[in-house]
Coordinates of C-alpha atoms (C1' of nucleotides) in Angstrom, one line a residue:
Chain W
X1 CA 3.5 -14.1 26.9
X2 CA 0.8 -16.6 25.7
X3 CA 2.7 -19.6 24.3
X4 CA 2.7 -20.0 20.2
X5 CA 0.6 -22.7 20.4
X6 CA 0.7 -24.3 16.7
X7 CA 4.5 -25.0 16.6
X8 CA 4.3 -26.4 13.2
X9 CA 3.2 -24.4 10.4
X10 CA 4.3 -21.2 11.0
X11 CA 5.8 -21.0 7.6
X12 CA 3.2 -17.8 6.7
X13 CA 3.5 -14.9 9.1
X14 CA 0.6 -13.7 11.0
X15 CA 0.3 -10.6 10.0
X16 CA 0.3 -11.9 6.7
X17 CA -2.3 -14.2 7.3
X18 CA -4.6 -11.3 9.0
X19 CA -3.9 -9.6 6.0
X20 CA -4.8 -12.1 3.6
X21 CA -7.8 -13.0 5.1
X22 CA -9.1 -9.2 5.4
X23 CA -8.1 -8.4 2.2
X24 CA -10.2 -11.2 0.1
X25 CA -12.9 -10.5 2.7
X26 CA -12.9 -7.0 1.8
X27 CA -12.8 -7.5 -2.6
X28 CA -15.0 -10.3 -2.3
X29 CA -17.8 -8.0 -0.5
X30 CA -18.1 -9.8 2.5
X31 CA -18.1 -7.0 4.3
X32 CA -20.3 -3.9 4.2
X33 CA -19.2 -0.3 3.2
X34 CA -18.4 1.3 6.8
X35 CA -18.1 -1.1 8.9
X36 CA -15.4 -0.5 11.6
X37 CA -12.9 -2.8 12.6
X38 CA -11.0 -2.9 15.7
X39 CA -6.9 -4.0 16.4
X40 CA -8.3 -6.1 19.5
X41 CA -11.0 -7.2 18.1
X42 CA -9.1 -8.6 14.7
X43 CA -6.2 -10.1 16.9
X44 CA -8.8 -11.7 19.1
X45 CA -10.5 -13.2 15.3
X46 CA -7.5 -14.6 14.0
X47 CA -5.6 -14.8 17.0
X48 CA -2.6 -13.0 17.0
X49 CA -1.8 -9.8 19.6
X50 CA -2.8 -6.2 18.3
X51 CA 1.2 -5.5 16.1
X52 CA 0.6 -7.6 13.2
X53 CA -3.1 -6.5 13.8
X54 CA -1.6 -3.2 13.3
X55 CA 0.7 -3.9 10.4
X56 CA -1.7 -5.6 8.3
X57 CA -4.6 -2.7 8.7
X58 CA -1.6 0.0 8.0
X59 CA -0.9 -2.1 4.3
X60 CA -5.2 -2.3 3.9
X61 CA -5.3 1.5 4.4
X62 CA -2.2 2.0 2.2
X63 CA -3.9 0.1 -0.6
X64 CA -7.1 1.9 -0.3
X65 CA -9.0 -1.2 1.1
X66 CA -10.0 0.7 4.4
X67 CA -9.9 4.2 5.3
X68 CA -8.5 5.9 8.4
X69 CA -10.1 8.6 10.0
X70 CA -8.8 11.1 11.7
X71 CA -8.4 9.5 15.4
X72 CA -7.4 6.5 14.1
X73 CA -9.9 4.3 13.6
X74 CA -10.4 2.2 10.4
X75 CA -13.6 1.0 8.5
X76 CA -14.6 0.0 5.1
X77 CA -15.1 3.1 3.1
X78 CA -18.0 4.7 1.7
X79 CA -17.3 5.9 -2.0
X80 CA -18.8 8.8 -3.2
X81 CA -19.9 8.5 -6.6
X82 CA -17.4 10.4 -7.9
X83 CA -15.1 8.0 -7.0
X84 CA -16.5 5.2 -8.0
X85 CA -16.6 6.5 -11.0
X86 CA -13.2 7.1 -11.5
X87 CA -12.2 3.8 -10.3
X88 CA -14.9 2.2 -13.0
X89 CA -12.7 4.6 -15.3
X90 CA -9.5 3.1 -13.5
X91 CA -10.2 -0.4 -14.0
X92 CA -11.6 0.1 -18.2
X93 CA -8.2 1.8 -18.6
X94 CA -6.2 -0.7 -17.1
X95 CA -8.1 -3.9 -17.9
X96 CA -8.9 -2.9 -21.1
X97 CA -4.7 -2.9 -21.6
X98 CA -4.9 -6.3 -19.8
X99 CA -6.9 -8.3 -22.0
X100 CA -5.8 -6.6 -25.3
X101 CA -2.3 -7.9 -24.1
X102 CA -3.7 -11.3 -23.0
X103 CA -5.2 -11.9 -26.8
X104 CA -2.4 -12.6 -28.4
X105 CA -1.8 -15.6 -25.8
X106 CA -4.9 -16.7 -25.5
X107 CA -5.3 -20.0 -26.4
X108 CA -8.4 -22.4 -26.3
X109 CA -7.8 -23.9 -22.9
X110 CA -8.0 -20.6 -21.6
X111 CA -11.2 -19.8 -23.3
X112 CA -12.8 -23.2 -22.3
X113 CA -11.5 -22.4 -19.0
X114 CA -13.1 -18.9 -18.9
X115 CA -16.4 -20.5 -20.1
X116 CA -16.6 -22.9 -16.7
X117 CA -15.8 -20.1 -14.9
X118 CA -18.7 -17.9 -16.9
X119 CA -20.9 -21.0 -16.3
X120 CA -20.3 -20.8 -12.2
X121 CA -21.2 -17.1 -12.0
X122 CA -24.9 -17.8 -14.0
X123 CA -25.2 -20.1 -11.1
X124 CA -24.3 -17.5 -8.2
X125 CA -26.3 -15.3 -9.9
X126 CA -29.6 -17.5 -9.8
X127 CA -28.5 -18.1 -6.1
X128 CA -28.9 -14.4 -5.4
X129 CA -25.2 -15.4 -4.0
X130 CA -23.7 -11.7 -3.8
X131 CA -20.4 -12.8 -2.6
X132 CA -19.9 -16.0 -4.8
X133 CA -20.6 -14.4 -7.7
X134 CA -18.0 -11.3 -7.2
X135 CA -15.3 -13.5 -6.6
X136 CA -16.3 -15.7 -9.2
X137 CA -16.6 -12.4 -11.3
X138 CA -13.1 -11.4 -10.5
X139 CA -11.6 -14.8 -10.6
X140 CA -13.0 -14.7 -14.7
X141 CA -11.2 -11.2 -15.3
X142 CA -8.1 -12.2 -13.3
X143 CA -8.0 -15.8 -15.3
X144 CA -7.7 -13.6 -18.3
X145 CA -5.6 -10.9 -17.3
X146 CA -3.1 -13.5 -16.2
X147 CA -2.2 -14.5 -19.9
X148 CA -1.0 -10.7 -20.4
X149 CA 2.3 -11.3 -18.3
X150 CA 2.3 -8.1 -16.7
X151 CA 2.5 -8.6 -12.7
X152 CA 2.0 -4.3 -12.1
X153 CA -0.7 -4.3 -13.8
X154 CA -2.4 -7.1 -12.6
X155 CA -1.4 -5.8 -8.8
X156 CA -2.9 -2.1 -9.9
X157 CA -5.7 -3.9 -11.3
X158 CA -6.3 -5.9 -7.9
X159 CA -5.6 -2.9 -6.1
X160 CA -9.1 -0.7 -7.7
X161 CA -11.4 -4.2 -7.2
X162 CA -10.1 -4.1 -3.3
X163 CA -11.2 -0.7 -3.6
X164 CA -14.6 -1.2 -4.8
X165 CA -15.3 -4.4 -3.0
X166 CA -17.4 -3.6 -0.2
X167 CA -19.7 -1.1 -2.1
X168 CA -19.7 -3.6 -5.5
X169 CA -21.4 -6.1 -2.9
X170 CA -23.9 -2.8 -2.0
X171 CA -24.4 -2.3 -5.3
X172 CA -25.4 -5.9 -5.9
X173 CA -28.5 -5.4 -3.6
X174 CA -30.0 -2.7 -5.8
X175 CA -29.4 -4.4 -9.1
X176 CA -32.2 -6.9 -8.6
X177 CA -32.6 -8.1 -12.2
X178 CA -30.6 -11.5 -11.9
X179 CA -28.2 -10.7 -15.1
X180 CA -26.1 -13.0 -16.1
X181 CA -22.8 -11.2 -17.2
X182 CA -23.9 -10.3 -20.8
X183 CA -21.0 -8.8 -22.1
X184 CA -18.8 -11.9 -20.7
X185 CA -19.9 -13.8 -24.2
X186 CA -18.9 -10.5 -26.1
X187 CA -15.2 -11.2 -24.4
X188 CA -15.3 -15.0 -25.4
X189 CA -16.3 -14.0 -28.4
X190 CA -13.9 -11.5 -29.3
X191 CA -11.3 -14.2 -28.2
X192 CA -12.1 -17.0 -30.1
X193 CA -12.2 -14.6 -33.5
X194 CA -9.0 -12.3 -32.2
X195 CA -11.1 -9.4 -32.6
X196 CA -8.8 -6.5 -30.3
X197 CA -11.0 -3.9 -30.8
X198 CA -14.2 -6.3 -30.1
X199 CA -12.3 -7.5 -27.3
X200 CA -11.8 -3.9 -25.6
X201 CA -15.2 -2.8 -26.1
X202 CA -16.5 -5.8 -24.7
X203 CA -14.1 -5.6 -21.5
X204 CA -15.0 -1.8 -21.2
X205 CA -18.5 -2.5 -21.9
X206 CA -18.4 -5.3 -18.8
X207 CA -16.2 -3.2 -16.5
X208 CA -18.4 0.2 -16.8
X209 CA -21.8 -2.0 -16.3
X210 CA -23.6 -1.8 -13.4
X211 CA -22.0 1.2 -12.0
X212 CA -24.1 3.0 -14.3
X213 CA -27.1 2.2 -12.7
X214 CA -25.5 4.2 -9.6
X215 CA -24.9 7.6 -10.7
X216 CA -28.9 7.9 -11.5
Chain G
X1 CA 10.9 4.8 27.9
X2 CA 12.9 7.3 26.4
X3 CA 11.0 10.6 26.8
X4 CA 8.9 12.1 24.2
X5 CA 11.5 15.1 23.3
X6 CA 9.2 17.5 21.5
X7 CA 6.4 18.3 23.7
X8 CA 4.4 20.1 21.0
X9 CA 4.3 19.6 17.4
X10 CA 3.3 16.1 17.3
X11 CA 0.5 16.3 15.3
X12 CA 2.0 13.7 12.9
X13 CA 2.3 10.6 13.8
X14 CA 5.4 8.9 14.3
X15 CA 4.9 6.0 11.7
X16 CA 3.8 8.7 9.3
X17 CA 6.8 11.2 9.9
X18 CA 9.0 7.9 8.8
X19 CA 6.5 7.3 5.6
X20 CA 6.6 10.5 4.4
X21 CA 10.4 11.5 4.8
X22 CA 11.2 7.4 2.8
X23 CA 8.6 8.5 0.4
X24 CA 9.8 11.2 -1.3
X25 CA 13.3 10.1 -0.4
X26 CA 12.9 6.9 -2.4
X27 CA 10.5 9.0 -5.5
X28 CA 13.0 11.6 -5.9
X29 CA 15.4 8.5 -6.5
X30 CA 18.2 9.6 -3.5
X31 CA 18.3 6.0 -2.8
X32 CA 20.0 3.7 -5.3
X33 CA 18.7 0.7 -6.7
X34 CA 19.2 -2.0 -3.8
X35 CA 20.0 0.0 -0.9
X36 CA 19.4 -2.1 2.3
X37 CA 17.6 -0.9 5.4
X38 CA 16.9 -1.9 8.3
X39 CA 14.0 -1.2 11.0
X40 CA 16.6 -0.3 13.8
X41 CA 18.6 2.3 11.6
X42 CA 15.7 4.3 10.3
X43 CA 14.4 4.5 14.1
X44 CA 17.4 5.8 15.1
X45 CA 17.7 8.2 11.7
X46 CA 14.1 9.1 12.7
X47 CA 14.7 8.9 16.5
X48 CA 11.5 6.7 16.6
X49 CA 11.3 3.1 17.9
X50 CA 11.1 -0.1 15.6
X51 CA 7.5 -0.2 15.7
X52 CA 6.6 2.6 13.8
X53 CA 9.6 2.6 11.7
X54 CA 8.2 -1.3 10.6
X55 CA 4.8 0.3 9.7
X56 CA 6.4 3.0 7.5
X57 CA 8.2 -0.1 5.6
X58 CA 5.2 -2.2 5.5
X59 CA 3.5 0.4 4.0
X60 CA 6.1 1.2 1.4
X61 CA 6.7 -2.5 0.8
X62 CA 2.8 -2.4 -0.3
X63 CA 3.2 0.2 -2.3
X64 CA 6.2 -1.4 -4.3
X65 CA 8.6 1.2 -3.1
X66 CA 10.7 -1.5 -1.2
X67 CA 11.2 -5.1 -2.1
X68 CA 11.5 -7.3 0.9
X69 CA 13.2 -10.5 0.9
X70 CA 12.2 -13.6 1.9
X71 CA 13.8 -13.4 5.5
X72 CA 12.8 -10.1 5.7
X73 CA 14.8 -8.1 5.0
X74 CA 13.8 -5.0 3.1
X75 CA 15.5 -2.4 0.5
X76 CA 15.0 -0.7 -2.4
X77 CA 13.9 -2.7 -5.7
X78 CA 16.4 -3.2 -8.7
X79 CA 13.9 -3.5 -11.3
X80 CA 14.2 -5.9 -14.1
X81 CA 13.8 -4.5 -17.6
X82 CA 10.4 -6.0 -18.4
X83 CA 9.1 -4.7 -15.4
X84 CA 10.3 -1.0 -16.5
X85 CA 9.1 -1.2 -19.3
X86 CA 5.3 -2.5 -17.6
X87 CA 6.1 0.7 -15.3
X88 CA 6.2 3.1 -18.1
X89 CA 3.3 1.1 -20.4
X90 CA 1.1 2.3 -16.8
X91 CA 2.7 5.6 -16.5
X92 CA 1.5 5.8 -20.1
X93 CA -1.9 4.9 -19.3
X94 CA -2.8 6.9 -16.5
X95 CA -0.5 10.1 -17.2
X96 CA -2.3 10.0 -20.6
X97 CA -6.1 9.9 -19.1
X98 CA -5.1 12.6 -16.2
X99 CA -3.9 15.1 -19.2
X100 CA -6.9 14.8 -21.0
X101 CA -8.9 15.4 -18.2
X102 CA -6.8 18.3 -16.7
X103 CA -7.3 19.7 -20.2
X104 CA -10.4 21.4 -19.8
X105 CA -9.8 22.7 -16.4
X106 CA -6.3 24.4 -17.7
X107 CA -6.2 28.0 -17.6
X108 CA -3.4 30.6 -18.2
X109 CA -2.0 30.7 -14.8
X110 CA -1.7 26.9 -14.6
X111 CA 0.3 27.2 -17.9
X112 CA 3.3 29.6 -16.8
X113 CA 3.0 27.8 -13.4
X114 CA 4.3 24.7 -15.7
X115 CA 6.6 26.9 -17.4
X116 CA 8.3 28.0 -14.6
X117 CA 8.6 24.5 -13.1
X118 CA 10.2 24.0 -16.9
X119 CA 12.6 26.7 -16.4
X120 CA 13.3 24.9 -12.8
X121 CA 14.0 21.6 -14.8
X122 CA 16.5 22.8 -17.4
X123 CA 18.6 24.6 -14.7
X124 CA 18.9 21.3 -12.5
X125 CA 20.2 19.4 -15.8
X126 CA 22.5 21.7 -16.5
X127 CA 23.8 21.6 -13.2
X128 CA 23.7 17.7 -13.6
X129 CA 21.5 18.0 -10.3
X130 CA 19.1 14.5 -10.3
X131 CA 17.7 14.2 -7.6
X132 CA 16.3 18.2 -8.1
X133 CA 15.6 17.0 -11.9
X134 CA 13.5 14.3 -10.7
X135 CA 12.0 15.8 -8.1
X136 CA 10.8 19.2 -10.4
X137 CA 10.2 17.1 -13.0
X138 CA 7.5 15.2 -10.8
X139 CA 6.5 18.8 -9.7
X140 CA 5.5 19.7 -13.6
X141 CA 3.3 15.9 -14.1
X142 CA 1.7 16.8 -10.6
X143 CA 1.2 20.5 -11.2
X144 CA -0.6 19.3 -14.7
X145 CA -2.6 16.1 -13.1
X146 CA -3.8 17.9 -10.2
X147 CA -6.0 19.9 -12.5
X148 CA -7.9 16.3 -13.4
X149 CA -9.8 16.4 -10.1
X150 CA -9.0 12.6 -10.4
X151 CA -7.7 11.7 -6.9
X152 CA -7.7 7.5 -7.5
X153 CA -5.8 8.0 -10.8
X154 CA -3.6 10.6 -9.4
X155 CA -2.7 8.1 -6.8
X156 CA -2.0 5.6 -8.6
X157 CA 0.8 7.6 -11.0
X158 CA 2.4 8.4 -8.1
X159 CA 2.4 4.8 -6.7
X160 CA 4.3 4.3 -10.1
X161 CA 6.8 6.9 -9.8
X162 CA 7.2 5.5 -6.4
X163 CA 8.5 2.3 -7.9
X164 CA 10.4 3.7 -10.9
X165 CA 12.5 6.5 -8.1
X166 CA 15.5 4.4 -7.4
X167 CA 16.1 3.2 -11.1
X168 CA 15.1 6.9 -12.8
X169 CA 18.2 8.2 -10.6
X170 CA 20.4 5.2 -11.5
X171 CA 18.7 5.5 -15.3
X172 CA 20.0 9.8 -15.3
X173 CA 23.8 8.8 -15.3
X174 CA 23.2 6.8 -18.1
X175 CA 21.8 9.3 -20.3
X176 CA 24.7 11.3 -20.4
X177 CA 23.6 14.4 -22.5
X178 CA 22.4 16.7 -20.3
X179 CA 18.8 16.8 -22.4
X180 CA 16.2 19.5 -21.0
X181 CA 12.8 18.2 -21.3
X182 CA 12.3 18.1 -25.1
X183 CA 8.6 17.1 -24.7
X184 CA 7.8 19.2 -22.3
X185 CA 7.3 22.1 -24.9
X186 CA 5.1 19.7 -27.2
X187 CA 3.0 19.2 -23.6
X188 CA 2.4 23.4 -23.1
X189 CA 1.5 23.7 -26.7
X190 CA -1.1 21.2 -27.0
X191 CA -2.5 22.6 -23.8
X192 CA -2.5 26.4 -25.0
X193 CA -3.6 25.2 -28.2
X194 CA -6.3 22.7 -26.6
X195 CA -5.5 20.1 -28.9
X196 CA -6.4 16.7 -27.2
X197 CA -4.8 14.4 -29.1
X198 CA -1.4 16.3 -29.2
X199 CA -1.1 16.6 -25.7
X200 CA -2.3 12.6 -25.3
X201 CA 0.5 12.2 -28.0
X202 CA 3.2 14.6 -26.0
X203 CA 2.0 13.2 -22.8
X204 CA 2.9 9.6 -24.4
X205 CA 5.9 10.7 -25.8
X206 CA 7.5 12.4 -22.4
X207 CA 7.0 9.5 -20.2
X208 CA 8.2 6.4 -22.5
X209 CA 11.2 9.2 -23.7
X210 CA 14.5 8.6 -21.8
X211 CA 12.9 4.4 -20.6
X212 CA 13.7 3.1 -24.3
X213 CA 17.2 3.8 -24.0
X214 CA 17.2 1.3 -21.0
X215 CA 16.0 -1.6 -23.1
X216 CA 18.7 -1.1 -25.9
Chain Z
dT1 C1' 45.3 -19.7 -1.4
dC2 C1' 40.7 -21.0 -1.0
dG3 C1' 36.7 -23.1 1.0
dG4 C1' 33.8 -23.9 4.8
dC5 C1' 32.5 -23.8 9.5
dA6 C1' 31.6 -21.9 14.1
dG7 C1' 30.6 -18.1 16.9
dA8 C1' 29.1 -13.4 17.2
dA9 C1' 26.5 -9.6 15.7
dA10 C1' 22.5 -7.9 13.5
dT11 C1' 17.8 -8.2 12.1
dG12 C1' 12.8 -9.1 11.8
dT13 C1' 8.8 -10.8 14.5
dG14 C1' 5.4 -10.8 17.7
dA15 C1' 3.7 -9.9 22.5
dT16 C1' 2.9 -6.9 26.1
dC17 C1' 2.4 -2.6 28.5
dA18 C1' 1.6 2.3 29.6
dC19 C1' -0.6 6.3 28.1
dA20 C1' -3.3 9.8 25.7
dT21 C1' -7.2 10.3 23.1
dT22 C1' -11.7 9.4 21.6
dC23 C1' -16.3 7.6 21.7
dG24 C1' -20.5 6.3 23.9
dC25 C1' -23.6 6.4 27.5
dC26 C1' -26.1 8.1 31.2
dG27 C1' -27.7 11.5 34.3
dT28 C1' -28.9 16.1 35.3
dA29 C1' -30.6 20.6 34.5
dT30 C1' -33.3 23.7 31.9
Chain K
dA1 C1' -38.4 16.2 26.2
dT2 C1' -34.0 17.7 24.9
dA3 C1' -29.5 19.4 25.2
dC4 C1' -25.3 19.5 27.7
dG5 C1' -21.6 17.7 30.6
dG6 C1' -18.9 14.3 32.6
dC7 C1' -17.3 9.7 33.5
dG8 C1' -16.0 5.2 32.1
dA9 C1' -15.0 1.9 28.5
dA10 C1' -12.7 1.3 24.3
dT11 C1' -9.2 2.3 21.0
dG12 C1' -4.9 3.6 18.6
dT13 C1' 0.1 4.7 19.4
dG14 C1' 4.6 3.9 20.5
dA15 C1' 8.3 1.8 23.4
dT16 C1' 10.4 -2.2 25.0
dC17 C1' 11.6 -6.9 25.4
dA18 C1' 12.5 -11.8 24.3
dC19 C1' 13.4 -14.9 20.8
dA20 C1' 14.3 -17.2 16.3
dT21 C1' 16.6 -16.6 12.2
dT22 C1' 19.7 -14.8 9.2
dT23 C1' 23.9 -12.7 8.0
dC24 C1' 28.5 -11.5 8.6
dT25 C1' 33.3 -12.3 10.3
dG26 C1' 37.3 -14.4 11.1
dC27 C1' 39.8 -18.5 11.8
dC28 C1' 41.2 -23.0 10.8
dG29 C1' 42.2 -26.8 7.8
dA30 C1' 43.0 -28.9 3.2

DNA sequence: TCGGCAGAAATGTGATCACATTCGCCGTAT
DNA sequence: ATACGGCGAATGTGATCACATTTCTGCCGA
């Protein structure tokens, strides 16, 4: 019966807020591939008893972001390469849709606005900053995407980069080469001329990367 | 405290039992386009308490099978046109990519399975049946993408169909002419024949059909 | 006749509890 | 030294409750 101690500001739900915070955690790689997580043990971290604990673990699971076993007990999944593969293929299909639609709306504030993004992740990247520079990754293809006006696609989108965000952080230790995102000047590129076809070879181009290097 | 009735046979859960049963309830499309429920009724429908009845919701609410209001309150989404037609630009997509890569993998015995699913379809529209349309005509897609060995993508289709159930129901007594599967046949040619880009084309074809009468 | 307002019913939310199951750890026997 | 067995801690599940909010109903007044 522990009193709700902040009275004010109560305007988002708390399962919500468990859920928010766990999901950018999880697509932003901050936490490992199978690493368990506990209902006590998240409603002791963000305060709140073990149901909205519950609830906002049930929606990860449902999205793919965490996987169930058979007792019960959730953790961040390991992907096989199989399936990372066919989420790379997931998000070329989909994204590739994305920015061909976003083209036609792209207009030079966008591109200038994509270019500071572009300019943050070179710096992440010499920072050996695996975190920063996914969600400054995502946060250049999501800029993008936005312009296409299509909200399911964008959520479906979202949905595979939850999936692959704890092993994309894995990944990132076994790429050692400090690349800055090459084929992110293709995508400008292709932009600024309103090259479609340049633009979806460039987007497939970056989305497929480094999960090549896997599969060997 | 109400006593756990059935001693044996509870090897689903309770929350899941709920899921499942609102699932393919809502895909098949026997719920209407802003039908309201409520935690309380589907425990009692379900003879479960609130709690797992709220997970089952939560769930589908993440999934896009139920819309949920600002106060809350949850029911099945009446879709705006735009957002239809997004639906059927992904079902496009994906359905597209799973027939391709079923395509291979398709033998003889898969084909008359999908024949006889066919057969299954025409004799629910001639008896005006929907929900049994729907539902076989699901069976036929499924039947066809299991082949892919594409779990993620096969997952996601269904996550769309999920959100398109209630409006494909309300969308079959609009289209009044009780039209068996035209595309259907294009779909089992292409695969007898192996012709890729015919059964891309059919695949196309079948799932945008009877959605561009909506946006007339 | 219509609009709004007050009270009642209904609903979602979150906390807590009891219970069954599972997991981990340690001791013992071979 | 290792494998097996059992005991205790930890965990998920589902029921129930109290409470705030929303929604509905019906009545009263203009």
């Amino acid at each position: 019966m522990m009193a709700q101690i902040r009275s004010s500001e109560h305007t988002t739900s708390a399962h919500d807020r468990v859920y928010r915070g766990l999901r950018t955690r999880i697509m932003h790689g901050e936490i490992l591939p199978g690493h368990p997580l506990t209902l006590r043990g998240l409603g002791q971290e963000y305060e709140v008893s073990m149901t909205p604990a519950r609830e906002a673990i049930r929606r990860l699971v449902a999205e793919g972001a965490l996987t169930m076993s058979a007792s019960g007990r959730v953790s961040t999944p390991e992907l096989t390469n199989d399936r990372i593969e066919e989420l790379a293929a997931l998000r070329a299909l989909i994204e590739v849709e994305l920015a061909s639609r976003a083209l036609p709306r792209a207009h030079m504030a966008l591109i200038e606005r994509l270019q500071t993004i572009n300019n943050s992740i070179a710096e992440r990247v010499a920072q050996r900053d695996a975190v920063g520079y996914i969600s400054a990754n995502l946060d250049f293809h999501r800029a993008l995407y936005l312009r296409a006006q299509a909200p399911a696609m964008l959520a479906m989108a979202e949905t595979v980069w939850l999936q692959l965000g704890p092993t994309m952080r894995a990944l990132y230790g076994r790429l050692r080469q400090a690349e800055p995102p090459q084929f992110h000047r293709l995508i400008l590129a292709a932009l600024k001329a309103g090259d479609e076809p340049g633009l979806r070879l460039a987007v497939r181009s970056d989305v497929t990367q480094g999960l090549r290097h896997l599969t060997a």
